[in-house]
Short mmCIF file of C-alpha atoms and ligand atoms in Angstrom, two decimals:
data_model
loop_
_atom_site.label_atom_id
_atom_site.label_comp_id
_atom_site.label_asym_id
_atom_site.label_seq_id
_atom_site.Cartn_x
_atom_site.Cartn_y
_atom_site.Cartn_z
CA MET A 1 25.47 -9.83 1.86
CA HIS A 2 26.11 -9.38 5.03
CA GLN A 3 26.47 -7.02 7.60
CA PRO A 4 27.04 -6.57 11.16
CA LEU A 5 24.73 -7.95 13.81
CA GLY A 6 23.20 -4.43 15.45
CA GLU A 7 23.13 -3.21 11.83
CA ARG A 8 20.78 -5.62 11.14
CA LEU A 9 19.26 -5.00 14.08
CA PHE A 10 19.67 -1.76 14.35
CA GLN A 11 16.95 -1.59 11.09
CA GLN A 12 14.71 -3.65 12.57
CA ALA A 13 14.23 -1.61 14.81
CA SER A 14 13.99 1.78 13.93
CA GLU A 15 11.83 0.57 10.03
CA PHE A 16 9.26 -0.52 13.41
CA LEU A 17 9.88 2.49 15.84
CA THR A 18 9.18 5.31 12.43
CA LYS A 19 5.22 2.48 11.70
CA PHE A 20 4.58 2.76 15.56
CA HIS A 21 5.66 6.38 15.86
CA ALA A 22 4.00 7.62 13.17
CA GLU A 23 0.36 5.13 13.62
CA THR A 24 -0.32 6.61 17.31
CA GLU A 25 1.51 10.14 16.66
CA THR A 26 3.81 9.83 19.09
CA ASP A 27 6.53 12.36 19.41
CA GLY A 28 9.91 11.58 20.25
CA LEU A 29 10.92 9.12 17.37
CA SER A 30 14.80 10.71 16.28
CA ASP A 31 15.94 10.88 19.82
CA ARG A 32 14.08 6.71 20.56
CA LEU A 33 16.18 6.42 17.65
CA VAL A 34 19.45 7.31 18.86
CA VAL A 35 18.40 5.37 22.35
CA VAL A 36 18.41 2.36 20.67
CA ARG A 37 21.28 2.48 18.33
CA ASP A 38 23.90 3.18 21.97
CA GLU A 39 21.46 0.28 23.51
CA ILE A 40 22.09 -2.31 20.49
CA ASN A 41 26.21 -0.18 20.12
CA ALA A 42 26.24 -1.49 24.60
CA THR A 43 24.01 -4.69 24.91
CA GLY A 44 23.88 -5.80 21.77
CA THR A 45 20.03 -5.79 21.73
CA TYR A 46 17.04 -3.76 23.15
CA ILE A 47 14.40 -3.16 24.69
CA HIS A 48 10.89 -1.80 23.67
CA SER A 49 8.68 0.45 25.73
CA ASP A 50 4.77 -0.90 27.27
CA ALA A 51 3.26 1.36 24.34
CA GLU A 52 5.36 -0.54 21.65
CA LEU A 53 5.15 -4.21 23.13
CA LEU A 54 1.10 -3.38 22.92
CA HIS A 55 1.93 -1.57 19.32
CA GLY A 56 3.74 -4.08 18.42
CA VAL A 57 1.29 -7.27 19.20
CA ARG A 58 -1.41 -5.86 17.40
CA LEU A 59 0.45 -5.02 14.50
CA ALA A 60 1.56 -9.17 14.40
CA TRP A 61 -2.18 -9.42 14.60
CA ARG A 62 -2.20 -7.10 11.49
CA ASN A 63 0.09 -9.08 9.22
CA SER A 64 -1.07 -12.45 10.80
CA ASN A 65 -1.88 -13.17 6.57
CA ARG A 66 -3.15 -16.90 7.11
CA CYS A 67 -6.17 -15.24 10.07
CA ILE A 68 -9.71 -13.65 8.89
CA GLY A 69 -10.67 -12.49 12.41
CA ARG A 70 -7.92 -8.88 11.46
CA LEU A 71 -10.90 -6.96 12.66
CA PHE A 72 -10.12 -6.82 15.59
CA TRP A 73 -6.80 -6.15 15.50
CA LYS A 74 -6.66 -2.73 17.60
CA SER A 75 -9.02 -5.16 20.30
CA LEU A 76 -5.69 -7.28 21.27
CA THR A 77 -3.95 -6.56 25.32
CA VAL A 78 -1.15 -7.26 25.83
CA ARG A 79 0.08 -9.57 29.81
CA ASP A 80 3.86 -8.02 29.77
CA LYS A 81 5.14 -10.80 31.41
CA ARG A 82 9.24 -9.94 30.40
CA SER A 83 10.74 -10.40 33.46
CA ILE A 84 9.45 -13.52 34.44
CA THR A 85 12.36 -17.07 33.63
CA ASP A 86 10.84 -19.44 36.37
CA PRO A 87 8.68 -22.28 34.85
CA GLY A 88 6.35 -21.94 37.64
CA GLN A 89 5.38 -17.66 38.03
CA VAL A 90 4.52 -18.83 33.90
CA ALA A 91 2.86 -21.48 34.71
CA ARG A 92 0.68 -19.00 36.49
CA ALA A 93 0.64 -16.25 34.39
CA LEU A 94 -0.45 -18.32 31.96
CA GLU A 95 -3.39 -19.38 33.94
CA GLU A 96 -4.44 -15.78 35.17
CA HIS A 97 -4.02 -15.11 31.03
CA LEU A 98 -5.83 -18.85 30.46
CA SER A 99 -9.19 -17.00 32.77
CA TRP A 100 -9.13 -13.27 32.76
CA ALA A 101 -9.15 -14.07 27.53
CA THR A 102 -11.90 -16.88 28.68
CA ASN A 103 -14.08 -13.71 30.55
CA GLU A 104 -16.33 -17.20 31.22
CA GLY A 105 -17.54 -17.07 27.47
CA ARG A 106 -17.23 -13.26 26.49
CA ILE A 107 -13.29 -13.41 25.62
CA ARG A 108 -11.38 -10.83 25.16
CA PRO A 109 -8.50 -11.73 22.23
CA CYS A 110 -5.00 -11.45 25.05
CA ILE A 111 -1.20 -11.88 24.42
CA THR A 112 1.02 -12.58 27.85
CA VAL A 113 4.72 -11.79 26.69
CA PHE A 114 7.13 -13.59 28.16
CA PRO A 115 10.88 -12.89 27.85
CA PRO A 116 12.56 -12.46 23.97
CA MET A 117 15.61 -14.64 22.83
CA GLY A 118 19.08 -13.72 24.28
CA VAL A 119 22.00 -12.42 22.51
CA ASN A 120 23.54 -15.37 22.06
CA GLY A 121 19.85 -17.03 20.38
CA LYS A 122 19.37 -18.47 24.16
CA VAL A 123 15.99 -19.35 24.64
CA PRO A 124 14.64 -17.96 27.95
CA VAL A 125 11.10 -19.68 28.19
CA ARG A 126 9.45 -22.04 25.48
CA ILE A 127 6.04 -23.43 25.67
CA TRP A 128 5.87 -27.14 24.58
CA ASN A 129 2.20 -26.93 23.48
CA LYS A 130 1.09 -26.07 20.38
CA GLN A 131 -2.07 -24.55 21.96
CA LEU A 132 -2.58 -23.98 26.22
CA ILE A 133 -5.78 -26.08 26.12
CA ARG A 134 -5.72 -29.17 23.94
CA TYR A 135 -6.64 -33.18 24.22
CA ALA A 136 -4.45 -35.93 23.87
CA GLY A 137 -4.53 -37.92 21.31
CA GLN A 138 -2.97 -41.65 21.99
CA MET A 139 -2.40 -44.38 19.34
CA GLN A 140 -4.50 -48.00 20.32
CA PRO A 141 -1.84 -51.59 19.45
CA ASP A 142 -4.93 -51.29 16.25
CA GLY A 143 -3.37 -48.37 15.47
CA THR A 144 -6.02 -46.60 16.16
CA CYS A 145 -6.19 -42.96 17.95
CA VAL A 146 -7.73 -42.05 20.59
CA GLY A 147 -8.50 -38.77 21.06
CA ASP A 148 -6.87 -35.85 18.50
CA PRO A 149 -3.85 -37.14 16.49
CA ALA A 150 -2.86 -34.28 15.87
CA GLN A 151 -1.16 -34.18 19.41
CA VAL A 152 0.00 -37.64 19.41
CA SER A 153 3.66 -36.52 19.53
CA PHE A 154 3.25 -34.37 22.38
CA THR A 155 1.31 -36.89 24.32
CA GLU A 156 3.64 -38.90 23.61
CA GLN A 157 6.37 -36.32 25.28
CA CYS A 158 4.08 -36.21 28.45
CA LYS A 159 3.98 -39.36 29.31
CA GLN A 160 7.30 -40.35 28.94
CA ARG A 161 6.95 -37.54 31.65
CA GLY A 162 4.77 -39.57 33.94
CA TRP A 163 1.31 -38.28 32.75
CA LYS A 164 -1.85 -40.62 31.75
CA GLY A 165 -4.98 -39.51 31.74
CA GLU A 166 -7.86 -41.14 31.65
CA GLY A 167 -7.89 -42.78 27.82
CA SER A 168 -11.22 -40.84 26.87
CA ALA A 169 -11.11 -38.49 23.66
CA PHE A 170 -11.30 -35.58 25.37
CA ASP A 171 -8.21 -35.26 27.47
CA ILE A 172 -7.47 -31.50 28.49
CA LEU A 173 -3.47 -32.09 27.89
CA PRO A 174 -1.03 -31.08 30.65
CA TRP A 175 1.80 -27.96 30.36
CA LEU A 176 5.06 -28.71 29.33
CA ILE A 177 7.67 -25.80 30.11
CA SER A 178 10.61 -24.83 29.62
CA GLY A 179 13.11 -22.38 31.04
CA ALA A 180 17.24 -21.49 30.33
CA ASP A 181 18.30 -24.97 30.51
CA GLY A 182 15.66 -26.09 28.43
CA ILE A 183 14.30 -28.39 30.10
CA PRO A 184 10.57 -28.66 30.05
CA LYS A 185 8.40 -28.98 33.60
CA MET A 186 5.88 -30.15 33.76
CA TYR A 187 2.95 -28.56 35.61
CA GLU A 188 -1.08 -29.29 35.54
CA PHE A 189 -3.56 -26.55 35.92
CA PRO A 190 -7.01 -26.51 37.06
CA ARG A 191 -10.34 -27.92 34.89
CA SER A 192 -12.19 -24.68 36.28
CA LEU A 193 -10.00 -23.03 33.83
CA VAL A 194 -11.58 -25.07 30.79
CA LEU A 195 -14.02 -23.52 29.25
CA GLU A 196 -15.64 -25.88 27.20
CA VAL A 197 -18.84 -26.89 24.87
CA ARG A 198 -20.87 -29.57 25.39
CA LEU A 199 -22.16 -30.22 21.31
CA SER A 200 -25.67 -31.38 20.81
CA HIS A 201 -27.94 -30.58 17.96
CA PRO A 202 -31.06 -28.91 17.99
CA ASP A 203 -33.28 -31.02 15.43
CA HIS A 204 -31.21 -34.62 16.23
CA PRO A 205 -31.40 -35.81 19.88
CA TRP A 206 -29.00 -38.96 18.70
CA PHE A 207 -26.30 -36.00 18.78
CA ASP A 208 -26.02 -35.37 21.58
CA GLY A 209 -25.12 -39.04 22.36
CA LEU A 210 -21.25 -38.90 20.42
CA GLY A 211 -20.24 -37.31 23.81
CA LEU A 212 -18.67 -34.27 21.91
CA ARG A 213 -16.87 -30.73 22.51
CA TRP A 214 -14.75 -28.71 22.16
CA HIS A 215 -12.32 -25.96 24.37
CA ALA A 216 -14.41 -23.14 24.30
CA VAL A 217 -10.24 -20.72 23.07
CA PRO A 218 -7.73 -21.44 21.33
CA PHE A 219 -5.12 -19.71 22.30
CA ILE A 220 -1.66 -20.61 20.30
CA SER A 221 1.75 -21.25 21.69
CA ASP A 222 4.15 -22.33 19.32
CA MET A 223 4.71 -19.00 17.46
CA VAL A 224 7.97 -16.81 17.97
CA LEU A 225 6.08 -13.12 18.06
CA GLU A 226 8.75 -10.95 16.49
CA ILE A 227 8.24 -7.04 17.15
CA GLY A 228 11.62 -4.85 15.66
CA GLY A 229 14.07 -7.68 14.42
CA ILE A 230 13.09 -9.26 18.75
CA LEU A 231 11.71 -12.13 18.86
CA TYR A 232 9.89 -13.35 21.59
CA PRO A 233 9.21 -17.74 21.91
CA ALA A 234 6.68 -17.59 24.55
CA ALA A 235 3.46 -15.39 23.78
CA PRO A 236 0.19 -16.97 23.82
CA PHE A 237 -2.18 -15.19 22.27
CA ASN A 238 -6.00 -15.80 22.19
CA GLY A 239 -9.02 -14.75 20.05
CA TRP A 240 -12.48 -16.42 19.98
CA TYR A 241 -13.42 -19.69 17.83
CA MET A 242 -14.79 -19.73 14.63
CA SER A 243 -16.90 -22.12 14.22
CA THR A 244 -15.50 -24.05 11.25
CA GLU A 245 -12.00 -24.78 12.66
CA ILE A 246 -14.41 -26.71 14.68
CA GLY A 247 -16.81 -28.29 13.08
CA ALA A 248 -15.60 -28.51 9.42
CA ARG A 249 -11.07 -28.59 10.57
CA ASN A 250 -10.79 -30.96 14.12
CA LEU A 251 -13.67 -32.86 14.24
CA GLY A 252 -13.93 -33.53 10.30
CA ASP A 253 -10.84 -34.11 8.49
CA ALA A 254 -10.26 -37.24 7.98
CA SER A 255 -6.71 -36.76 9.43
CA ARG A 256 -8.35 -35.63 13.53
CA TYR A 257 -11.98 -36.83 14.80
CA ASP A 258 -12.74 -37.99 11.71
CA LEU A 259 -16.06 -37.52 12.37
CA LEU A 260 -17.95 -37.13 9.15
CA PRO A 261 -18.96 -40.88 8.19
CA VAL A 262 -20.55 -41.26 12.43
CA ILE A 263 -22.53 -38.62 12.13
CA ALA A 264 -23.58 -39.18 8.30
CA GLN A 265 -24.36 -43.10 9.73
CA GLN A 266 -26.05 -41.83 12.45
CA MET A 267 -28.37 -39.70 9.56
CA GLY A 268 -29.55 -42.28 8.36
CA LEU A 269 -27.08 -41.58 4.88
CA ASP A 270 -25.80 -43.87 3.03
CA ILE A 271 -21.95 -43.56 2.27
CA LYS A 272 -21.36 -46.03 -0.66
CA ALA A 273 -24.26 -44.55 -2.96
CA LYS A 274 -22.51 -41.41 -5.25
CA GLY A 275 -23.78 -37.73 -5.73
CA VAL A 276 -25.50 -38.43 -1.78
CA LEU A 277 -23.06 -35.59 -0.65
CA TRP A 278 -23.27 -37.04 2.89
CA LYS A 279 -19.65 -35.62 3.45
CA ASP A 280 -21.14 -32.07 2.07
CA ARG A 281 -24.68 -33.01 4.49
CA ALA A 282 -22.65 -34.36 8.41
CA LEU A 283 -20.57 -30.65 7.47
CA VAL A 284 -23.63 -28.99 7.57
CA VAL A 285 -24.76 -30.93 10.68
CA LEU A 286 -21.48 -31.00 12.38
CA ASN A 287 -21.23 -26.91 11.87
CA GLU A 288 -24.86 -26.25 12.78
CA ALA A 289 -24.63 -28.55 16.04
CA VAL A 290 -20.91 -26.02 17.36
CA ILE A 291 -22.88 -23.10 16.72
CA TYR A 292 -25.86 -24.94 18.93
CA SER A 293 -24.56 -25.03 21.03
CA PHE A 294 -21.68 -22.05 21.37
CA ASP A 295 -24.59 -19.45 21.50
CA ARG A 296 -26.34 -22.15 24.61
CA ASP A 297 -23.03 -21.52 26.93
CA GLY A 298 -23.29 -17.79 25.83
CA ALA A 299 -19.29 -18.54 24.29
CA MET A 300 -18.30 -15.99 21.87
CA LEU A 301 -18.03 -17.55 18.09
CA THR A 302 -18.16 -16.86 15.32
CA ASP A 303 -19.24 -18.05 11.88
CA HIS A 304 -17.52 -18.25 8.71
CA HIS A 305 -20.19 -16.23 6.91
CA ALA A 306 -19.78 -13.33 9.06
CA ALA A 307 -16.13 -14.15 9.93
CA SER A 308 -15.63 -13.57 5.77
CA ASP A 309 -18.06 -9.83 6.14
CA GLN A 310 -15.19 -9.23 8.68
CA PHE A 311 -12.22 -9.36 6.94
CA LEU A 312 -13.40 -7.60 3.89
CA LYS A 313 -14.32 -5.14 5.85
CA PHE A 314 -11.05 -5.16 7.78
CA ILE A 315 -9.10 -4.03 4.44
CA ARG A 316 -11.52 -1.54 3.59
CA ASN A 317 -10.26 0.05 7.00
CA GLU A 318 -7.29 -0.67 6.99
CA GLU A 319 -7.67 1.41 2.77
CA ASN A 320 -9.08 4.65 4.07
CA ALA A 321 -5.82 3.93 6.61
CA GLY A 322 -3.44 3.50 3.16
CA ARG A 323 -2.16 0.87 3.92
CA ASP A 324 -2.99 -1.91 1.83
CA VAL A 325 -3.69 -6.13 3.20
CA MET A 326 -1.24 -9.07 2.41
CA ALA A 327 -3.26 -12.20 3.02
CA ASP A 328 -3.56 -15.80 1.78
CA TRP A 329 -6.67 -16.37 -0.12
CA ALA A 330 -6.02 -21.12 0.86
CA TRP A 331 -5.81 -20.09 4.50
CA ILE A 332 -9.05 -17.58 4.58
CA VAL A 333 -11.62 -18.75 2.90
CA PRO A 334 -13.59 -21.10 4.81
CA PRO A 335 -13.44 -24.45 4.04
CA MET A 336 -16.88 -25.08 3.97
CA ALA A 337 -19.46 -22.73 1.27
CA SER A 338 -16.69 -20.89 0.32
CA SER A 339 -17.43 -20.12 -2.93
CA SER A 340 -20.73 -18.26 -0.42
CA THR A 341 -18.37 -15.23 1.02
CA GLY A 342 -16.87 -12.56 -0.38
CA VAL A 343 -13.36 -13.45 -0.07
CA PHE A 344 -12.80 -16.84 -1.95
CA HIS A 345 -14.06 -14.21 -5.54
CA ARG A 346 -10.79 -12.05 -5.21
CA GLY A 347 -7.22 -12.66 -5.20
CA PHE A 348 -4.38 -11.11 -2.30
CA ASP A 349 -1.44 -10.36 -2.05
CA ASN A 350 0.71 -12.63 0.02
CA GLU A 351 4.13 -10.84 1.27
CA VAL A 352 5.11 -11.85 5.57
CA ARG A 353 5.37 -8.12 6.69
CA THR A 354 7.12 -7.71 10.14
CA PRO A 355 6.08 -7.81 13.21
CA ASN A 356 3.95 -10.81 12.49
CA PHE A 357 3.54 -14.39 14.45
CA PHE A 358 6.01 -17.52 12.30
CA TYR A 359 6.34 -20.63 13.24
CA ASN A 360 8.34 -22.71 15.60
CA HIS A 361 10.55 -26.24 15.56
CA ASP A 362 8.92 -28.38 18.16
CA ALA A 363 11.10 -28.06 21.33
CA TRP A 364 11.55 -31.41 21.72
CA ILE A 365 12.66 -32.51 17.41
CA PRO A 366 15.56 -31.11 16.79
CA ARG A 367 15.42 -27.76 14.21
CA GLN A 368 14.63 -28.95 10.78
CA SER A 369 15.90 -27.36 7.99
CA THR A 370 13.06 -24.89 6.72
CA LYS A 371 15.12 -22.51 5.19
CA GLY A 372 12.64 -20.19 2.38
CA CYS A 373 9.40 -20.74 4.36
CA PRO A 374 8.39 -17.20 5.05
CA PHE A 375 5.91 -18.36 8.21
CA HIS A 376 8.72 -20.26 9.73
CA VAL A 377 11.04 -18.67 12.34
CA ASP A 378 14.16 -20.59 10.76
CA SER A 379 14.70 -18.51 7.97
CA LEU A 380 14.37 -14.92 9.88
CA HIS A 381 17.84 -16.42 10.69
CA SER A 382 18.51 -17.34 8.11
CA GLY A 383 20.65 -13.45 7.31
CA HIS A 384 19.23 -12.44 4.28
N1 LIG B 401 -7.94 -23.42 13.92
C1 LIG B 401 -6.88 -23.55 15.82
C2 LIG B 401 -7.87 -24.71 16.15
O1 LIG B 401 -8.81 -24.78 15.84
C3 LIG B 401 -7.56 -22.17 16.24
C4 LIG B 401 -6.03 -21.73 15.64
C5 LIG B 401 -6.46 -20.08 15.96
N2 LIG B 401 -7.83 -19.53 15.50
C6 LIG B 401 -8.60 -18.47 15.80
N3 LIG B 401 -10.01 -18.62 16.14
N4 LIG B 401 -7.61 -18.05 16.35
O2 LIG B 401 -7.98 -24.45 17.73
#
């Protein structure tokens, strides 16, 4: 069914504004709807008030079906940078975000919101990095990868623009930020803004020798925030880590740092023998190291058992508030000790609600057809 664009936008706006006014017990919904309708008629779009933006980003977190950490959705802080369009100023705002959110390890969930997409589909600001802090991945002539294989394609973009790095397994990537012209500028940001945790194990002295580390805070920077029909293509956000994200997935996945065989061998396990469960045991040691080291350095982190309990509490809170929780089971259930966590033993509805965060195509790859994927921002444009 086709509707004039403004009609559709007004519908999305009024759905969001109705929710905003109800949940925050704010008066004046009908006046606000009149203003927004006039604004859309005159300009083709509308501008969120500060309070709408704040509640909107919190709802986007609350609606993130794949996130187990949603108990804390009300603590999300917004940094409003909707008036910034110059990539250099964007970089400075990102530096402030890093520093404020990291808070020497007492991590504060935070989102910086840059200008929304224009009526003509123009993107005023885009951050090309998938996360603000990531380690480069560089393919070697022998086909192996130094660093994070998940970053090879982005690393290539940086190298094309003159970035070199030291060639270690943990070289922090620079930022690529484009303004309205779509041409990225490269920024190296101060190392001092990056809190990293060197990994050691309380019982295994050899663990130090592996030289492993990880950055303390995940800052997702390539998703599109949608609130009431308005798209924000640059809205980087952070929470804190769950230990398995680092210890099971980033360092353990065969397609990432692939360290389980290395650790198992250090443990003296026979990785050829059957029934040794060497992967399982290596996973435990790696995760113990992550938890121990973050703790030692005062960097906030949750383990998967606590996170599962917190998520179940989130569901109870939501139900008490008269809302049902949508979730993606395969993402919520932790990648180790799954059946020992509460979230394993139940199902979830996985309907996608807005406000929310959506995937975007990589900025350096022409738009792929992702029609039909409800988590992908392109599906927002396909007019259903
Ligand atoms: N899994 C991603 C990573 O390892 C981070 C995703 C967001 N995680 C979070 N705890 N907020 O970097």
